[in-house]
Coordinates of C-alpha atoms and ligand atoms in Angstrom, one line a residue:
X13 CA 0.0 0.0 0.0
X14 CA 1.7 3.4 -1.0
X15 CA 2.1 5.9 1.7
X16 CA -0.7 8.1 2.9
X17 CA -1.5 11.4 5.0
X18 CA -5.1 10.5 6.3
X19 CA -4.1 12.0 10.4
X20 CA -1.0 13.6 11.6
X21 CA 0.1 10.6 12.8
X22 CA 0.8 9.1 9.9
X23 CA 4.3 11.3 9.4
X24 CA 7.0 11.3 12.1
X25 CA 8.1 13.9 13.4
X26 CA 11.6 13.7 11.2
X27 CA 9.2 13.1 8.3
X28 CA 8.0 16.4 9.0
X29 CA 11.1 18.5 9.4
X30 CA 12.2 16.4 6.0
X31 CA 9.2 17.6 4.2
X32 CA 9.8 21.2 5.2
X33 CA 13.3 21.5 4.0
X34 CA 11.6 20.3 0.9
X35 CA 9.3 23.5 1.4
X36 CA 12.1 25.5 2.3
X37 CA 13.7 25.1 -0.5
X38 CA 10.9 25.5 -3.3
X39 CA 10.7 28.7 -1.3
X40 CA 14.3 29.5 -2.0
X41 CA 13.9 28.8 -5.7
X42 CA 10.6 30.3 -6.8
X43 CA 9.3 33.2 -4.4
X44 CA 9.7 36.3 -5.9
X45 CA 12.3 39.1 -4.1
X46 CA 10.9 40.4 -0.8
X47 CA 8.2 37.9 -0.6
X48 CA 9.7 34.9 1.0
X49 CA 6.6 33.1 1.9
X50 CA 4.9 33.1 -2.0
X51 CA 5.2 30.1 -5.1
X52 CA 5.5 31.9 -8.4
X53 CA 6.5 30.0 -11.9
X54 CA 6.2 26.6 -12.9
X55 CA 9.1 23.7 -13.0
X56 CA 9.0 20.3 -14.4
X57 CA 9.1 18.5 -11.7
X58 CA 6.0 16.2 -11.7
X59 CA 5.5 16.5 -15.7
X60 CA 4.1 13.2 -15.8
X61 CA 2.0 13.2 -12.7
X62 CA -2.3 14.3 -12.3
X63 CA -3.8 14.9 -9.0
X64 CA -7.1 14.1 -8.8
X65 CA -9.4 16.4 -6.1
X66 CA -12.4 14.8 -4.5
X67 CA -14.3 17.9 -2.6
X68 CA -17.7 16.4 -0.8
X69 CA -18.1 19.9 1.2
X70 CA -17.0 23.4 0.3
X71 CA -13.2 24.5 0.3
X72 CA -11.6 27.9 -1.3
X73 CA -7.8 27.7 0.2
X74 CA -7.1 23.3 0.6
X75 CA -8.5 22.6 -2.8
X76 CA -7.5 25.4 -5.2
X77 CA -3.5 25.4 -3.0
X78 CA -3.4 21.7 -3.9
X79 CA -4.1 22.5 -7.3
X80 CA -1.7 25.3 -7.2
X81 CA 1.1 23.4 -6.0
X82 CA 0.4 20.5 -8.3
X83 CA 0.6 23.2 -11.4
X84 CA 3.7 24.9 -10.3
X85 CA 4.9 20.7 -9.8
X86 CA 4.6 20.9 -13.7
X87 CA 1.7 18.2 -13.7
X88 CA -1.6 18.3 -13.9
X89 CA -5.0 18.2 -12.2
X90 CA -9.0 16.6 -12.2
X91 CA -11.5 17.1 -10.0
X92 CA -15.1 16.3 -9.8
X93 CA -16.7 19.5 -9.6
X94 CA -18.8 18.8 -6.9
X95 CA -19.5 15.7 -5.0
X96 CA -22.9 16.2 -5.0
X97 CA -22.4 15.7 -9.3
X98 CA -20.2 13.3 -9.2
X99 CA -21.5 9.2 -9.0
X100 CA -22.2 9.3 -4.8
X101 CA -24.9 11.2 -5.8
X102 CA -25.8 7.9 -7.3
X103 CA -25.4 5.6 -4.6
X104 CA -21.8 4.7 -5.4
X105 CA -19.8 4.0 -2.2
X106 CA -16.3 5.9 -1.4
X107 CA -14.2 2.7 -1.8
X108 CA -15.6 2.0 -5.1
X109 CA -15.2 5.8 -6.3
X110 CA -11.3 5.8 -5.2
X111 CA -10.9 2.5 -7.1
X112 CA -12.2 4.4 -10.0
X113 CA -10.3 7.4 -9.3
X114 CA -7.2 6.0 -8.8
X115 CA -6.9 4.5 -12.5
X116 CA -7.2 8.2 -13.7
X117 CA -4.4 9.7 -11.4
X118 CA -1.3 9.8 -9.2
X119 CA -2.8 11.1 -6.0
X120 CA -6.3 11.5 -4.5
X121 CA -7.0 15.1 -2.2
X122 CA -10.4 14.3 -1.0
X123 CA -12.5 16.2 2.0
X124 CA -15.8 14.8 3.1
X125 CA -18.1 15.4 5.5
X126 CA -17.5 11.7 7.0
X127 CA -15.3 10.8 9.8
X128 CA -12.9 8.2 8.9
X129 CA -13.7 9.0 4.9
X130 CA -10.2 9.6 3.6
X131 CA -8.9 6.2 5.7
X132 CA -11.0 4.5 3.2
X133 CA -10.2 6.2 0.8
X134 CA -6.4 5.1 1.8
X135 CA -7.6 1.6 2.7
X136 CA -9.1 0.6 -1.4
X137 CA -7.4 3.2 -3.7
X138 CA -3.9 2.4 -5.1
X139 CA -2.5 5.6 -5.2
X140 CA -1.4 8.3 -2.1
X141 CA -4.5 9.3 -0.5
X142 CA -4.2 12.5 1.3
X143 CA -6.9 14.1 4.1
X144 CA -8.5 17.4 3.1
X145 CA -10.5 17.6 5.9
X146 CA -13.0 14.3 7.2
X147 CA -15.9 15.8 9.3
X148 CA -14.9 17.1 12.5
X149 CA -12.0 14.3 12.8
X150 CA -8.6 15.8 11.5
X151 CA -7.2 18.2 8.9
X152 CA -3.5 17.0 8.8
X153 CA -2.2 19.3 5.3
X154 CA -3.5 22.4 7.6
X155 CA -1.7 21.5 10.4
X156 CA 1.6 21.0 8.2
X157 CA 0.8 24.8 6.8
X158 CA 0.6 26.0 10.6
X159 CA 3.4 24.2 11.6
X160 CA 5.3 25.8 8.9
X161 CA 3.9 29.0 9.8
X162 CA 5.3 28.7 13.4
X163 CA 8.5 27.8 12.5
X164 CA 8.7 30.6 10.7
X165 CA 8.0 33.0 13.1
X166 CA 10.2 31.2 16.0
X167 CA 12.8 31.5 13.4
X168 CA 12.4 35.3 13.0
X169 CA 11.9 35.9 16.5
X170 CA 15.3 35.3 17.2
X171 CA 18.3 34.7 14.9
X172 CA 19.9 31.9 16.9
X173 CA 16.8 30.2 15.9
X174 CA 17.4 30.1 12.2
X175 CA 18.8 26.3 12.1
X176 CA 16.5 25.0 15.0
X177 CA 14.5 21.9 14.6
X178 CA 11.0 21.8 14.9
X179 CA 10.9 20.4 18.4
X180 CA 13.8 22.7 19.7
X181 CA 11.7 25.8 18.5
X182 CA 8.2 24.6 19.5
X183 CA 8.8 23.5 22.8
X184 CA 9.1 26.8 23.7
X185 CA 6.1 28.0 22.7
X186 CA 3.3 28.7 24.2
X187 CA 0.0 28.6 22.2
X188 CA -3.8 29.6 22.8
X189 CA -6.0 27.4 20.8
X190 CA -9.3 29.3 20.8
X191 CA -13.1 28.9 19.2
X192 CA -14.7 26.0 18.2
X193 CA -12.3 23.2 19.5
X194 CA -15.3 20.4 19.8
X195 CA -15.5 20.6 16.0
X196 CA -12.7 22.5 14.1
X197 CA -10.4 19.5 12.7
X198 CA -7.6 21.9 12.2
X199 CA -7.3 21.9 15.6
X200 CA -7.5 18.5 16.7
X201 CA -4.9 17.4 14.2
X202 CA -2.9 20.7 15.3
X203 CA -3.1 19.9 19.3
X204 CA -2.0 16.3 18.4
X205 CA 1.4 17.9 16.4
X206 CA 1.6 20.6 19.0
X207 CA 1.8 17.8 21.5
X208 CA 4.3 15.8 19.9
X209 CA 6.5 18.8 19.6
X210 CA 6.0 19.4 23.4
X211 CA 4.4 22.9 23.0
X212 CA 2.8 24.8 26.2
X213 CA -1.2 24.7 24.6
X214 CA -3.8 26.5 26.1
X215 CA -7.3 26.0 25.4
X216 CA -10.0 28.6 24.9
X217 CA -13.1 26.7 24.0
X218 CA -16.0 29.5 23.0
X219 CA -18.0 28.1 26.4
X220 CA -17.7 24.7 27.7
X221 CA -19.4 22.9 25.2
X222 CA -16.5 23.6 22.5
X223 CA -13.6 22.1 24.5
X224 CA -12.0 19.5 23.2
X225 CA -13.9 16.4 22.6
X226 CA -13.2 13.5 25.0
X227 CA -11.9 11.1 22.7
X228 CA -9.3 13.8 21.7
X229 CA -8.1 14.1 25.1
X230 CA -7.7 11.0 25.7
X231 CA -5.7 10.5 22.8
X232 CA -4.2 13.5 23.9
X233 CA -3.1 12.0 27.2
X234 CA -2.6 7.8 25.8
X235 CA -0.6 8.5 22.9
X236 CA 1.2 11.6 23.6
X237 CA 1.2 11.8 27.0
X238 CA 0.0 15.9 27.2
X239 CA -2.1 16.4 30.4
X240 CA -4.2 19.5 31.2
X241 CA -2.8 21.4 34.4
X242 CA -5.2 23.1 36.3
X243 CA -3.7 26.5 37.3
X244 CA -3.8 25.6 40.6
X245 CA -1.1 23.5 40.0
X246 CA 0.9 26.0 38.0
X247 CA 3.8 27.0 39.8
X248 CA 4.0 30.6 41.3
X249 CA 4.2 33.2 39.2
X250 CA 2.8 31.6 36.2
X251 CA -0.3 33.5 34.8
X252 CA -2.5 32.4 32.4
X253 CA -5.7 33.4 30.5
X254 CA -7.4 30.2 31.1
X255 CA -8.1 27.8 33.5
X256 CA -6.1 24.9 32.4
X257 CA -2.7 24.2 30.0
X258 CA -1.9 21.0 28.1
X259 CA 1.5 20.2 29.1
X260 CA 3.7 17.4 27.7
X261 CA 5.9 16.4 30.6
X262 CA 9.3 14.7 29.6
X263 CA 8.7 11.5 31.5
X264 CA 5.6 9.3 30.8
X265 CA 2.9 9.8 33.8
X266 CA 1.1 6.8 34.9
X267 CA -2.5 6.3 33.7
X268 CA -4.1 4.8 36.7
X269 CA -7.2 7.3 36.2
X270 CA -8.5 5.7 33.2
X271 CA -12.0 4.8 34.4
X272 CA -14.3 3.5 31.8
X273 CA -16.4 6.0 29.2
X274 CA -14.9 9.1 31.6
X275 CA -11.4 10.9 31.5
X276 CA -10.8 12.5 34.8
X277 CA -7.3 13.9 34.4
X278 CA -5.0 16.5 35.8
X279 CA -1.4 16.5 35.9
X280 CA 0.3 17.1 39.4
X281 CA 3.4 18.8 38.4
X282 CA 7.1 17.2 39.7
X283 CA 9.0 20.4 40.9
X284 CA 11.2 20.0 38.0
X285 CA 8.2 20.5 35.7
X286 CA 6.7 23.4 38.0
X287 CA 10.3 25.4 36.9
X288 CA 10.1 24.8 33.4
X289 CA 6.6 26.1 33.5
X290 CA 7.5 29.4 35.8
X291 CA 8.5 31.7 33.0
X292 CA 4.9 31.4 31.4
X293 CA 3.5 34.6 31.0
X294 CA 2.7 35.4 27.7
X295 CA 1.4 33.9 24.6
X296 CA 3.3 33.6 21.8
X297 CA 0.5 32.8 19.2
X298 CA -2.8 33.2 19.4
X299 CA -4.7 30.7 17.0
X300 CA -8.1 31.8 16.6
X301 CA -10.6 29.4 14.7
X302 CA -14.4 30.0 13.2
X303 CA -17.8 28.5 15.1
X304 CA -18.3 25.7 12.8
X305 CA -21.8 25.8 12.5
X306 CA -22.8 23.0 10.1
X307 CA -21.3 20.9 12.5
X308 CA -23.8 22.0 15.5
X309 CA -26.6 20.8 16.5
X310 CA -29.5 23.0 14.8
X311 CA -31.4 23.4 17.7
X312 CA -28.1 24.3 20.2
X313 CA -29.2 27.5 20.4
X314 CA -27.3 31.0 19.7
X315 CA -23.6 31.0 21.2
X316 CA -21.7 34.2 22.4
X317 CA -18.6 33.8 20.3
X318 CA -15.1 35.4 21.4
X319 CA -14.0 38.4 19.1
X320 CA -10.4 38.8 18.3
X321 CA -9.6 42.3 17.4
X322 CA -6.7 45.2 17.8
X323 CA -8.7 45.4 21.9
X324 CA -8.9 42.2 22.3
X325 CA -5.2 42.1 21.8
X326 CA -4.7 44.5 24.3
X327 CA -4.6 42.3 26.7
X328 CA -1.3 41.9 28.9
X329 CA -0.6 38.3 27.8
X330 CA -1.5 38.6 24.2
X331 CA 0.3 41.9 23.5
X332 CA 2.8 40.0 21.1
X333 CA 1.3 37.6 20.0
X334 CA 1.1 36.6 16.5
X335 CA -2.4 35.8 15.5
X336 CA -3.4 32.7 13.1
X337 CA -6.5 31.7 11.9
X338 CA -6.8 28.3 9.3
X339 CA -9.8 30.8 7.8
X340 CA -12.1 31.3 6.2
X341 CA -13.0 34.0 8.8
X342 CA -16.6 35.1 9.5
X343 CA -16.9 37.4 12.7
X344 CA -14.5 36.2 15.1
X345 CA -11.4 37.4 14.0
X346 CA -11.2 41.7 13.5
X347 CA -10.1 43.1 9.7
X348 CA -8.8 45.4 11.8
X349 CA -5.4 43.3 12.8
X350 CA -5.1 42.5 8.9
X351 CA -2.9 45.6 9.1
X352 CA -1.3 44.8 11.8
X353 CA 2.5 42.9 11.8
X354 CA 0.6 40.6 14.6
X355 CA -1.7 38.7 12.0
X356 CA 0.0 36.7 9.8
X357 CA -3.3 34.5 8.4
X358 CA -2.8 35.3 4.9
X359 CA 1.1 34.1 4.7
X360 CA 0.2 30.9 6.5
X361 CA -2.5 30.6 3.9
X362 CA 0.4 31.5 1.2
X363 CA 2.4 28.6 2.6
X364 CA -0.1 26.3 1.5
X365 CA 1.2 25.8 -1.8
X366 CA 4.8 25.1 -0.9
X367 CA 4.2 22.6 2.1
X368 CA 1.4 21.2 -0.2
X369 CA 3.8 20.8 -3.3
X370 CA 6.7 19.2 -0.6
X371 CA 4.3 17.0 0.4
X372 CA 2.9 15.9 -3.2
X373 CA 6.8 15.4 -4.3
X374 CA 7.1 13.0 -1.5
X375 CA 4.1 10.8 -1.2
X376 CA 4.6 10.6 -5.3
X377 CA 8.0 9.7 -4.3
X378 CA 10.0 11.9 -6.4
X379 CA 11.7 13.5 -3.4
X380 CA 13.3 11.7 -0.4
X381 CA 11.3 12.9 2.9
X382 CA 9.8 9.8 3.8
X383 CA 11.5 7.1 5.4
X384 CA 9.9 4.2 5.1
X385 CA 7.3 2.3 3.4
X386 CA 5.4 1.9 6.6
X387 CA 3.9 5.0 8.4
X388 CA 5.0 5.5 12.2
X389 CA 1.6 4.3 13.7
X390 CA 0.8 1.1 12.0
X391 CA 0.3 -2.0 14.6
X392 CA 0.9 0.0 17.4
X393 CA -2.6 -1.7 19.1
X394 CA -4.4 -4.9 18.0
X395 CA -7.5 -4.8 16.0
X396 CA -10.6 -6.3 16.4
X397 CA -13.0 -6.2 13.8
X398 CA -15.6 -8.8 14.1
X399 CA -19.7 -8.4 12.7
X400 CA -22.1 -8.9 15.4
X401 CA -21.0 -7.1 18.6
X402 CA -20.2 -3.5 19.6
X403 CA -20.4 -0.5 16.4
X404 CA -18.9 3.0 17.1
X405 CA -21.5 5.4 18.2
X406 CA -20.6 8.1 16.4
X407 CA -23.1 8.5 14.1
X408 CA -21.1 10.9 11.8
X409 CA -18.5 8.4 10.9
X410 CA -17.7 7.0 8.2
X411 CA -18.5 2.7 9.6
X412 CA -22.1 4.0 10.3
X413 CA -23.5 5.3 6.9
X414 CA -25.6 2.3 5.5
X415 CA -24.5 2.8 1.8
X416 CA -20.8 2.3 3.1
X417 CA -21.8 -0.7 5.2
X418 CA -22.0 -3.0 2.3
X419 CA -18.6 -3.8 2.3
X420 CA -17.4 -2.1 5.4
X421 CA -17.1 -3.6 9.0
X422 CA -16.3 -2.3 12.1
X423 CA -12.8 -1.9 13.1
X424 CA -11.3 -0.7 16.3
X425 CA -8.6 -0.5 18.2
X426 CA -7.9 -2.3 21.7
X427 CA -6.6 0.8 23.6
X428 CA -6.4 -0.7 27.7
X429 CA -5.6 -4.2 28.5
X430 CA -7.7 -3.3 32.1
X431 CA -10.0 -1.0 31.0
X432 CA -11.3 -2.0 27.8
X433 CA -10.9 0.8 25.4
X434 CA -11.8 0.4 22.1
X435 CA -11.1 3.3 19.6
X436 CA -13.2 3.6 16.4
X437 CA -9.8 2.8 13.6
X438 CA -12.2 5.3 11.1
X439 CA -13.2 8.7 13.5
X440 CA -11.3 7.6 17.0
X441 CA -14.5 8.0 19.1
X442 CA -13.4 5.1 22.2
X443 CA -15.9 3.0 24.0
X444 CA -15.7 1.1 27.2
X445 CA -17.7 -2.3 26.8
X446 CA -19.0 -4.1 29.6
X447 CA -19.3 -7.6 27.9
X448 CA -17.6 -10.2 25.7
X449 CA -18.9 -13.0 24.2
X450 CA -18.3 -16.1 21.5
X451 CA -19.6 -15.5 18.4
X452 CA -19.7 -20.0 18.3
X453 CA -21.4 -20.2 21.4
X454 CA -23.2 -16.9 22.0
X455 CA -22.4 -17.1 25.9
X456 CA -21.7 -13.3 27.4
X457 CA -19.4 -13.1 30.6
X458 CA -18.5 -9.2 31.8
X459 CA -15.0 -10.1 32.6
X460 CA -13.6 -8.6 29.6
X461 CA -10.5 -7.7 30.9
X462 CA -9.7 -11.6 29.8
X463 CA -10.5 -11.0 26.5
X464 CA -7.4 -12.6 25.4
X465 CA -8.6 -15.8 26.5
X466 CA -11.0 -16.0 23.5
X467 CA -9.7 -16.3 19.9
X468 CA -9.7 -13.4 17.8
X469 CA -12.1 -14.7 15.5
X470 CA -14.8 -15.7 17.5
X471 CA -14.8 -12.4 19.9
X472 CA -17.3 -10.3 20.5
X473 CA -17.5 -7.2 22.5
X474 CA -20.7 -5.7 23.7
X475 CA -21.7 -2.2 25.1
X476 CA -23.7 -4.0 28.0
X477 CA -25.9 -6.8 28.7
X478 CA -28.7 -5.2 27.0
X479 CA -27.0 -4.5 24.0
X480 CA -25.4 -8.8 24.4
X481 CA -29.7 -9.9 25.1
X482 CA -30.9 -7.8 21.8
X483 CA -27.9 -9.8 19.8
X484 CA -29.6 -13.0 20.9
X485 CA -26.9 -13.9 23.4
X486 CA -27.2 -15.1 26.9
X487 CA -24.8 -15.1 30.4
X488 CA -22.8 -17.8 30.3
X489 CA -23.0 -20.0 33.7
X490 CA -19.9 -20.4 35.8
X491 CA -19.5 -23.5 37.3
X492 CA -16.5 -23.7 39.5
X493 CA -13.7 -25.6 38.1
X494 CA -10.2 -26.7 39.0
X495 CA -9.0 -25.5 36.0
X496 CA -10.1 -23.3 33.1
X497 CA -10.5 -25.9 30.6
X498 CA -10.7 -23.1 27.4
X499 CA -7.2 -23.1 25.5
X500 CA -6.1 -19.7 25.7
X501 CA -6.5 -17.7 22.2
X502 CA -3.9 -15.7 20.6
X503 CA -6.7 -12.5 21.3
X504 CA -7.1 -10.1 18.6
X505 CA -4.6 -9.7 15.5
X506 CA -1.6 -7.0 15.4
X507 CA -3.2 -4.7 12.1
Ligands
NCD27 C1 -10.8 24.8 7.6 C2 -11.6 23.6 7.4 O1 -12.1 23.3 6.3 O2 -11.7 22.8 8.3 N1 -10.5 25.6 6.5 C3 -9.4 25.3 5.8 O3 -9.2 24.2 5.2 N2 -8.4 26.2 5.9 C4 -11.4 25.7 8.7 C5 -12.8 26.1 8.7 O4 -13.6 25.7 7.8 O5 -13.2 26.7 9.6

């Protein structure tokens, strides 16, 4: 299977600094003098090569920067002009569309209003697939552009900077992500990357119904190891704007407080950590994102929205901050800063092209940034994918949608060997079941912390009892026994 960007994780962290000095130096060739951050001209680099774009929801800056890039590559582009004209408005599912697609061209963009749409996409087409935007799950190619864009300005800020990796730069920053942070993908791909990079982020959700999702903070916190740190743990002399920052401490904390379905986390600082916090004072970026209303529930009613503007900025901690926005604005962000050295929106949106035509070169393979065929995150937790138990709830992903389910299962992720935690493999949403079962024998037990004891094959997990009854099975009676006469199963297969 060729190489794919469907979430952040997908790229290492070296995969990322490669694909930059790939950036960097389209930059160096083809901007124009005294505008470092702009693609002019065309090469003939990727002569031979057509991207194909698959929009299913509107797009102004991803689609017609991908395009760019791929025209300034030298190659060419198609794109279905609209999803809505193209055959799912037919009834034609998304794996048989990209094994269409893929016969035409070199590369697949595609953004869809489905969670976990562009991993199928990856899964059936056999080209690069690469994630415009899937629902409110991730936006990776914006993330690279903000990255980009903060590099940048660490590197300006101070010329010992100027040959600083990613990491050494961003792990001094400090970062307020603020809006919509419930549904904005840009965000939840960016606070993964931030996280990685060991950035100070700081959340400021609209009102507490746009904080982070749970299943991104536990991600968050499992795979990354970032905590929130409530500012009563904050060391003296620390201020901050909010009432909690995500913090990635450089030893691994224990995650004894998983309890099932509820994350209940906050980070006791060592005093180590409490003095590399104690400088925090300002913000060095301010990232403000739109309320992203066709992702809300209609009848949620009206929301007061926070306003970024030249006042707003006034503000002790945010008097230098530079201000980003993944845009398109509507009223939370002022025109006002637009002339202001502070907002630098519309040069990360100009960076689009060259971290989108770095990124094209190397999934197409024509440039060395990747390093392997593999990405970074494949088989890290074993699957289980077997018809007849536990679905993801999310109702917006891409495993629910009954056209899709013709030839599309469940798959998950066993996150907690304790705990059971299974994560959705499409959207990420996690789930705690209560049972197991056999799929041979259809006897339930709730023990299913010994889930290993049953063969992958004929496993089955189960929200609860009620959900094991409807599925027509029953408890299972214990007799006592000297020994457990059940060989022990392999459990569930590495991906
Ligand atoms: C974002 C998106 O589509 O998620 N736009 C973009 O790609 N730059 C942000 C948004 O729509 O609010």
């Amino acid at each position: 299977m060729p190489r794919s960007l469907v979430t952040i994780d997908d790229f290492s962290n070296a995969e990322i600094e490669a694909v930059f000095a790939l950036a960097d130096r389209f930059l160096t060739e083809m901007a124009p003098p005294g505008k470092p951050w702009l693609i002019r001209g065309r090469k003939s680099w990727a002569t031979d090569k057509i991207l194909a774009t698959l929009f299913y929801e509107p797009s102004t800056r991803t689609r017609l920067s991908f395009e760019s890039a791929m025209l300034r590559l030298g190659g060419g582009v198609i794109s279905a002009p609209d999803g809505n004209l193209s055959s799912s408005a037919k009834g034609e599912t998304l794996a048989d569309t990209v094994r269409v697609v893929d016969k035409y061209a070199d590369l697949i963009v595609i953004r869809h209003p489905w969670e976990g749409a562009a991993r199928i996409a990856a899964d059936f087409a056999d080209v690069p697939v690469i994630n415009a935007g899937d629902g409110a799950h991730e936006h990776p190619t914006q993330t690279l552009c903000d990255l980009y864009t903060l590099r940048v300005g660490q590197r300006e800020k101070n010329p010992q900077n100027a040959d600083k990796s990613l990491k050494d730069l961003l792990h001094d920053l400090t970062i307020v992500l603020c809006g919509d942070l419930q549904h904005g993908r840009t965000v939840h791909s960016l606070v993964f990357a931030l996280a990685r990079f060991g950035a100070r982020i700081i959340p400021l959700p609209a009102a507490d119904e746009f904080d982070f999702p749970e299943h991104v903070r536990r991600r968050l916190a499992r795979d990354y190891n970032c905590f929130p740190v409530g500012k009563k743990d904050l060391p003296e002399g620390a201020t901050l704007p909010a009432d909690v920052l995500y913090f990635t401490p450089e030893k691994p904390h224990q995650l004894s407080l998983w309890q099932p379905d509820r994350l209940d986390i906050s980070l006791r600082l060592t005093k180590k950590e409490q003095r590399s916090l104690k400088g925090i004072k300002d913000v060095d970026v301010f990232y403000a994102t739109r309320l992203q209303l066709e992702r809300k529930d209609a009848d949620s009613g009206t929301v007061e929205y926070p306003i970024v503007d030249s006042q707003f900025l006034k503000q002790k901690p945010y008097r230098h901050s530079r201000v980003m926005h993944p845009l398109p604005r509507v009223d939370e962000l002022g025109y006002d800063i637009d002339r202001d050295s502070r907002g630098i929106y519309f040069q990360q949106a100009a960076y689009g092209v060259p971290v989108r035509m770095a990124l094209m070169m190397a999934l197409m393979e024509l440039a060395p940034a990747l390093e392997g065929a593999e990405s970074a995150k494949a088989g890290k937790y074993p699957v289980y994918q077997n018809v007849g138990g536990i679905e993801c709830r999310n109702r917006n992903c891409v495993s629910a949608q009954p056209g899709e389910r013709r030839y599309l299962q469940p798959r998950m992720h066993i996150m907690e060997e304790f705990h059971v935690t299974l994560r959705c493999a499409y959207c990420d949403h996690e789930q705690s079941p209560l049972v197991m079962s056999r799929a041979s024998t259809k006897k339930y037990r709730t023990d299913v912390e010994s889930w290993r004891e049953i063969r992958a094959e004929d496993l089955l997990f189960f929200a609860d009892e009620t959900a094991a009854r409807q599925a027509g099975h029953e408890p299972r009676k214990t007799r006592v026994r000297h020994h457990e006469p059940e060989a022990a199963g392999t459990g569930a297969s590495p991906r």
